[in-house]
Amino acid sequence: MRKILLILTVILTINSLFGQVNKTVKSGEKFIYAASYNMSGLMTQLAQVTMETETVKTSKKTLLHLSCQATTFSKWDTFFKIRDLYESYVDPITLKPSLYKRDIFEGKYTKREKYIFKNDGKTIESTVNKKNTPETKKTFQIGGATQDVVSLLYKVRTIDFSTFKPGQIKSFIVVFDQKEMAVSVKFMGKESVSAGNLGTKTCYKISIGAKTQALRGTDKNIIWLTADSAKIPALIKFSIPVGTGQLTLTNASGL
Amino acid sequence: MRKLFIVLAIVFAILGIVFAVLPLGTLALLPVGLALIFAFIAFIQSDINQKSLPKWILIIMGITLIVVVGKVTLIKDEVAKDEQFEQKKIESKQEDLKDLEDLE
């Protein structure tokens, strides 16, 4: 009996340390969003954001490749071209990252970041390339449960919000710009939201909070996840230093 | 007062044309609408021999309005096929696989 209790305790401890087991995020998902930016009170559509997942195999491991790509609509390319790519290679069960990449191309600004998670995810070897700046390499320690921003977005989908009460918060640690920061995921209730080709869906309203210059305001960065087993981000509203905007789901496939 | 409305109409007309050229969508309707209103007021307040300038502002803004509405309704939000970007993604993925192999 003691042994069973000990095994159960170990399992529960591991589960609480490494979070939820992924049964939600599947390979082959493709979500397309229209990104709008608030200009003088009017939402102007600027870009298309595509979130994709695919299975990647190395000689020893099978990983899930998560990618988020932002591309300006062709009418904007002449004025302000954006080609941003955020990627993460994660364990398909735990969504623990092995490699994170950020490739920014916004107008004349470029930046490339690569984080290799070593030592069972406790050490990061980072490489940063900025325009007109020499390449910088840095190795730093992180907590074992630290996520990158892409894998966090998918990790949030594995949370069972059906057991949450409005106002309930779950915390994560994220590494961004070579720094760890606490991110809070607050359940705010349920709302009906238009979800592109899926029609109108009842969604979990989730507020993302972090002490960073990248996000502004309290409860101003919100994700609506469909209240079903897929938990698809149907609508994302964001507030950043240069303004506010939203991502509206237009098409979801591969579910 | 007439002069003030003409100045305002010209300022918003210039803004309206700039916004119509840029892909700002319905946002261009704001300065175009204001230019039309101010030009119309200036037109009413003008004597018969002074109506030329506000009349031309009204005509130009009418054309700009048609252009803006046409652009909004006819031009779809599409992403251009970017061969260079696609190639970059393929090369990046090959590099990633190498990094992941080295990691193990």
Coordinates of C-alpha atoms in Angstrom, one line a residue:
Chain A
M1 CA 0.0 0.0 0.0
R2 CA 2.8 2.4 0.9
K3 CA 4.5 1.6 -2.4
I4 CA 1.3 2.4 -4.3
L5 CA 0.9 5.7 -2.4
L6 CA 4.6 6.5 -3.1
I7 CA 4.2 5.9 -6.8
L8 CA 1.0 8.0 -6.9
T9 CA 2.7 10.8 -5.1
V10 CA 5.7 10.7 -7.5
I11 CA 3.3 10.7 -10.5
L12 CA 1.3 13.6 -9.1
T13 CA 4.5 15.5 -8.3
I14 CA 5.9 15.0 -11.8
N15 CA 2.5 16.0 -13.3
S16 CA 2.4 19.2 -11.2
L17 CA 6.0 20.0 -12.1
F18 CA 5.7 19.5 -15.9
G19 CA 2.0 20.5 -16.2
Q20 CA -0.6 18.8 -18.3
V21 CA -0.1 15.9 -20.6
N22 CA -0.9 17.1 -24.1
K23 CA -4.1 15.5 -25.6
T24 CA -5.2 18.7 -27.3
V25 CA -2.5 19.8 -29.7
K26 CA -2.3 17.6 -32.7
S27 CA 0.1 17.4 -35.6
G28 CA -1.3 18.8 -38.9
E29 CA -3.3 21.6 -37.3
K30 CA -3.5 24.8 -39.4
F31 CA -5.1 28.0 -38.1
I32 CA -5.3 31.1 -40.2
Y33 CA -6.0 34.5 -38.7
A34 CA -6.6 38.0 -40.0
A35 CA -4.5 40.4 -38.0
S36 CA -6.0 43.9 -37.5
Y37 CA -4.4 46.9 -36.0
N38 CA -6.4 49.8 -34.3
M39 CA -5.8 53.0 -36.3
S40 CA -7.7 56.0 -34.9
G41 CA -10.4 53.7 -33.5
L42 CA -10.9 51.8 -36.8
M43 CA -9.6 48.2 -37.1
T44 CA -7.4 48.0 -40.3
Q45 CA -6.5 44.5 -41.5
L46 CA -2.7 44.4 -41.9
A47 CA -1.5 40.8 -42.1
Q48 CA -2.3 37.1 -42.1
V49 CA -1.1 35.0 -39.2
T50 CA -0.7 31.3 -39.6
M51 CA -0.3 28.8 -36.8
E52 CA 0.8 25.3 -37.9
T53 CA 1.9 22.1 -36.2
E54 CA 3.7 19.2 -37.8
T55 CA 5.6 16.1 -36.7
V56 CA 9.3 16.2 -37.1
K57 CA 11.5 13.1 -36.7
T58 CA 15.2 13.0 -35.8
S59 CA 17.2 9.8 -35.6
K60 CA 16.2 9.3 -31.9
K61 CA 13.2 11.5 -31.2
T62 CA 9.8 12.5 -32.6
L63 CA 9.0 16.1 -32.0
L64 CA 6.2 18.5 -32.7
H65 CA 7.1 21.6 -34.7
L66 CA 5.0 24.6 -33.7
S67 CA 5.2 27.6 -36.0
C68 CA 3.5 31.0 -36.0
Q69 CA 4.0 33.1 -39.1
A70 CA 2.9 36.7 -39.7
T71 CA 2.8 38.0 -43.3
T72 CA 1.5 41.4 -44.4
F73 CA -1.2 41.4 -47.0
S74 CA 0.3 42.1 -50.4
K75 CA -1.2 45.6 -50.5
W76 CA 0.9 46.5 -47.5
D77 CA 4.2 44.9 -48.7
T78 CA 5.2 48.1 -50.6
F79 CA 4.8 50.3 -47.6
F80 CA 5.7 48.0 -44.6
K81 CA 6.6 44.4 -45.3
I82 CA 6.4 42.0 -42.4
R83 CA 7.7 38.4 -42.5
D84 CA 7.9 37.2 -38.9
L85 CA 8.4 33.6 -38.0
Y86 CA 8.2 32.2 -34.5
E87 CA 9.0 28.4 -34.2
S88 CA 9.4 25.9 -31.4
Y89 CA 10.2 22.2 -31.5
V90 CA 8.6 20.5 -28.5
D91 CA 8.0 17.1 -27.0
P92 CA 4.6 16.0 -28.3
I93 CA 3.4 14.8 -24.9
T94 CA 4.8 17.4 -22.4
L95 CA 5.2 20.3 -24.9
K96 CA 8.6 20.9 -23.3
P97 CA 10.7 22.9 -25.8
S98 CA 14.0 21.7 -27.3
L99 CA 14.6 24.5 -29.8
Y100 CA 13.0 27.9 -30.2
K101 CA 13.5 30.3 -33.0
R102 CA 12.4 33.9 -33.7
D103 CA 13.0 35.4 -37.1
I104 CA 11.8 39.0 -37.4
F105 CA 11.6 41.0 -40.6
E106 CA 9.6 44.2 -40.1
G107 CA 10.2 46.9 -42.6
K108 CA 13.9 47.6 -42.3
Y109 CA 14.2 45.9 -38.9
T110 CA 15.5 42.4 -38.7
K111 CA 16.3 40.2 -35.7
R112 CA 17.0 36.5 -35.4
E113 CA 17.0 34.5 -32.2
K114 CA 17.7 30.9 -31.5
Y115 CA 17.5 29.2 -28.1
I116 CA 18.7 25.6 -27.8
F117 CA 17.4 24.0 -24.6
K118 CA 20.1 21.8 -23.2
N119 CA 20.7 19.9 -19.9
D120 CA 17.0 18.6 -19.9
G121 CA 15.8 22.1 -20.5
K122 CA 17.7 23.8 -17.7
T123 CA 20.3 25.5 -19.8
I124 CA 19.7 27.7 -22.9
E125 CA 22.4 28.4 -25.5
S126 CA 21.2 31.5 -27.2
T127 CA 22.3 33.1 -30.4
V128 CA 21.0 36.6 -31.4
N129 CA 21.5 38.3 -34.7
K130 CA 20.4 41.9 -35.2
K131 CA 20.8 44.1 -38.2
N132 CA 24.1 46.1 -38.1
T133 CA 25.0 44.3 -34.8
P134 CA 27.5 41.5 -34.4
E135 CA 26.2 38.1 -33.5
T136 CA 25.9 37.5 -29.7
K137 CA 26.0 34.1 -28.0
K138 CA 25.0 33.5 -24.4
T139 CA 24.5 30.5 -22.2
F140 CA 22.2 30.9 -19.2
Q141 CA 20.3 28.8 -16.7
I142 CA 16.6 28.5 -16.5
G143 CA 14.0 26.5 -14.5
G144 CA 13.2 23.1 -15.7
A145 CA 9.6 24.0 -16.4
T146 CA 10.3 27.2 -18.4
Q147 CA 8.6 27.5 -21.8
D148 CA 9.2 29.7 -24.8
V149 CA 6.4 32.0 -26.0
V150 CA 5.3 29.7 -28.8
S151 CA 5.1 26.6 -26.7
L152 CA 3.3 28.5 -24.0
L153 CA 0.6 29.5 -26.4
Y154 CA 0.0 25.8 -27.2
K155 CA 0.5 24.8 -23.5
V156 CA -2.4 27.1 -22.5
R157 CA -4.6 24.9 -24.8
T158 CA -3.8 21.8 -22.7
I159 CA -5.3 23.4 -19.5
D160 CA -8.7 22.0 -18.4
F161 CA -10.6 25.3 -18.0
S162 CA -13.8 23.4 -17.4
T163 CA -12.7 23.0 -13.7
F164 CA -11.7 26.7 -13.3
K165 CA -13.7 29.4 -11.6
P166 CA -13.7 33.0 -13.0
G167 CA -10.7 34.8 -11.7
Q168 CA -8.7 31.6 -11.1
I169 CA -5.0 32.0 -12.2
K170 CA -2.4 29.5 -13.4
S171 CA 1.2 30.6 -13.6
F172 CA 4.0 29.8 -16.0
I173 CA 7.6 30.8 -16.5
V174 CA 8.6 32.0 -20.0
V175 CA 11.9 32.9 -21.5
F176 CA 11.8 35.9 -23.8
D177 CA 14.6 38.2 -24.9
Q178 CA 17.0 36.1 -22.9
K179 CA 15.2 36.7 -19.7
E180 CA 12.8 34.5 -17.7
M181 CA 9.5 36.1 -16.6
A182 CA 6.4 35.0 -14.9
V183 CA 3.2 34.8 -17.0
S184 CA -0.2 34.5 -15.5
V185 CA -3.1 32.8 -17.3
K186 CA -6.4 34.0 -15.8
F187 CA -9.7 32.4 -16.6
M188 CA -12.4 35.1 -17.0
G189 CA -15.4 33.1 -17.9
K190 CA -17.2 32.0 -21.0
E191 CA -18.3 34.0 -24.1
S192 CA -19.6 33.3 -27.6
V193 CA -17.2 34.3 -30.3
S194 CA -17.2 34.0 -34.1
A195 CA -14.6 31.3 -35.0
G196 CA -14.3 31.7 -38.8
N197 CA -15.2 28.5 -40.7
L198 CA -16.3 26.9 -37.4
G199 CA -19.1 29.3 -36.9
T200 CA -20.0 30.9 -33.6
K201 CA -18.5 29.0 -30.7
T202 CA -18.7 29.2 -26.9
C203 CA -15.2 30.1 -25.7
Y204 CA -13.1 30.3 -22.6
K205 CA -12.0 33.9 -22.1
I206 CA -8.4 33.9 -20.9
S207 CA -6.4 36.9 -19.9
I208 CA -2.6 36.7 -20.3
G209 CA -0.6 38.8 -18.0
A210 CA 3.2 39.4 -17.7
K211 CA 5.5 42.0 -16.2
T212 CA 7.1 43.0 -19.5
Q213 CA 7.3 46.0 -21.8
A214 CA 6.0 43.8 -24.6
L215 CA 2.4 43.7 -23.1
R216 CA 0.4 46.6 -21.8
G217 CA -2.5 47.0 -19.4
T218 CA -4.4 44.6 -17.1
D219 CA -6.8 42.2 -18.8
K220 CA -6.0 43.8 -22.2
N221 CA -4.3 40.8 -23.7
I222 CA -7.1 38.2 -24.1
I223 CA -7.4 34.9 -25.8
W224 CA -10.8 33.2 -26.5
L225 CA -10.3 29.4 -26.7
T226 CA -13.2 27.3 -28.0
A227 CA -14.7 25.5 -25.1
D228 CA -14.3 22.0 -26.6
S229 CA -11.6 19.4 -26.7
A230 CA -9.6 21.2 -29.5
K231 CA -9.5 24.6 -27.5
I232 CA -8.7 26.6 -30.7
P233 CA -7.8 30.2 -30.2
A234 CA -10.8 31.8 -32.0
L235 CA -9.9 35.4 -31.1
I236 CA -6.8 37.1 -29.7
K237 CA -6.8 40.7 -28.6
F238 CA -3.5 42.3 -27.7
S239 CA -2.3 45.6 -26.3
I240 CA 1.3 46.4 -27.0
P241 CA 3.4 49.6 -26.6
V242 CA 2.6 50.7 -30.2
G243 CA -1.1 50.2 -30.0
T244 CA -3.9 47.6 -29.9
G245 CA -5.1 45.0 -32.3
Q246 CA -6.6 41.6 -32.7
L247 CA -6.3 38.2 -34.5
T248 CA -9.5 36.9 -35.8
L249 CA -9.7 33.2 -36.8
T250 CA -10.7 32.9 -40.5
N251 CA -10.0 29.2 -41.1
A252 CA -9.1 26.2 -38.9
S253 CA -8.2 22.8 -40.5
G254 CA -6.4 19.6 -39.6
L255 CA -8.4 19.0 -36.4
Chain B
M1 CA -15.6 81.9 -42.0
R2 CA -15.8 80.8 -45.6
K3 CA -12.0 80.9 -45.8
L4 CA -11.7 78.7 -42.7
F5 CA -14.0 76.1 -44.2
I6 CA -12.0 76.2 -47.5
V7 CA -8.7 75.7 -45.6
L8 CA -10.2 72.8 -43.6
A9 CA -11.6 71.3 -46.7
I10 CA -8.2 71.5 -48.5
V11 CA -6.3 70.0 -45.5
F12 CA -8.7 67.0 -45.2
A13 CA -8.8 66.7 -49.0
I14 CA -5.0 66.2 -49.0
L15 CA -5.2 63.8 -46.1
G16 CA -8.0 61.9 -47.9
I17 CA -5.9 61.5 -51.1
V18 CA -2.9 60.3 -49.1
F19 CA -5.1 57.8 -47.1
A20 CA -6.8 56.7 -50.4
V21 CA -3.4 55.9 -51.9
L22 CA -2.2 54.1 -48.8
P23 CA -3.9 50.7 -48.1
L24 CA -5.7 52.1 -45.1
G25 CA -9.1 50.8 -46.2
T26 CA -12.2 52.4 -44.7
L27 CA -10.0 54.7 -42.6
A28 CA -9.7 57.0 -45.7
L29 CA -13.4 57.7 -45.5
L30 CA -12.9 59.8 -42.4
P31 CA -10.8 62.7 -44.0
V32 CA -12.7 62.3 -47.3
G33 CA -16.0 62.7 -45.5
L34 CA -14.8 65.7 -43.5
A35 CA -13.4 67.4 -46.7
L36 CA -16.7 66.9 -48.4
I37 CA -18.6 68.4 -45.4
F38 CA -16.3 71.5 -45.2
A39 CA -16.2 71.9 -49.0
F40 CA -20.0 71.8 -49.1
I41 CA -20.4 74.4 -46.3
A42 CA -17.8 76.6 -48.1
F43 CA -19.7 76.1 -51.4
I44 CA -23.0 77.3 -49.8
Q45 CA -21.4 80.3 -48.1
S46 CA -19.6 81.4 -51.3
D47 CA -20.9 84.0 -53.8
I48 CA -21.7 82.8 -57.3
N49 CA -18.3 84.0 -58.6
Q50 CA -16.4 82.3 -55.7
K51 CA -17.9 78.8 -55.9
S52 CA -15.1 77.4 -58.2
L53 CA -12.6 76.3 -55.5
P54 CA -15.1 74.5 -53.2
K55 CA -16.8 73.0 -56.3
W56 CA -13.4 71.5 -57.4
I57 CA -12.7 70.2 -53.9
L58 CA -16.2 68.5 -53.9
I59 CA -15.5 66.9 -57.4
I60 CA -12.0 65.7 -56.4
M61 CA -13.3 64.3 -53.1
G62 CA -16.2 62.6 -54.9
I63 CA -13.8 60.8 -57.2
T64 CA -11.6 59.9 -54.1
L65 CA -14.6 58.5 -52.4
I66 CA -15.4 56.3 -55.4
V67 CA -11.7 55.1 -55.4
V68 CA -11.8 54.3 -51.7
V69 CA -15.1 52.4 -51.8
G70 CA -13.8 50.6 -55.0
K71 CA -10.6 49.6 -53.3
V72 CA -12.4 48.4 -50.2
T73 CA -14.9 46.3 -52.1
L74 CA -12.8 45.1 -55.0
I75 CA -9.3 44.5 -53.6
K76 CA -9.2 41.4 -51.4
D77 CA -6.8 40.9 -48.5
E78 CA -4.4 38.4 -49.9
V79 CA -0.9 37.3 -49.1
A80 CA 1.6 37.3 -51.9
K81 CA 3.5 34.1 -52.7
D82 CA 7.0 34.9 -51.4
E83 CA 9.4 32.4 -52.9
Q84 CA 12.4 33.9 -51.0
F85 CA 10.6 33.5 -47.7
E86 CA 9.5 30.0 -48.5
Q87 CA 13.1 29.1 -49.4
K88 CA 14.4 30.6 -46.2
K89 CA 11.9 28.5 -44.2
I90 CA 13.1 25.3 -45.9
E91 CA 16.8 26.1 -45.2
S92 CA 16.0 27.1 -41.6
K93 CA 14.2 23.8 -41.1
Q94 CA 17.2 21.8 -42.3
E95 CA 19.4 23.8 -40.0
D96 CA 17.0 23.1 -37.1
L97 CA 17.1 19.3 -37.7
K98 CA 20.8 19.4 -37.6
D99 CA 20.7 21.3 -34.2
L100 CA 18.1 18.8 -32.9
E101 CA 20.3 15.9 -33.9
D102 CA 23.3 17.5 -32.2
L103 CA 21.2 18.0 -29.1
E104 CA 20.6 14.2 -28.6

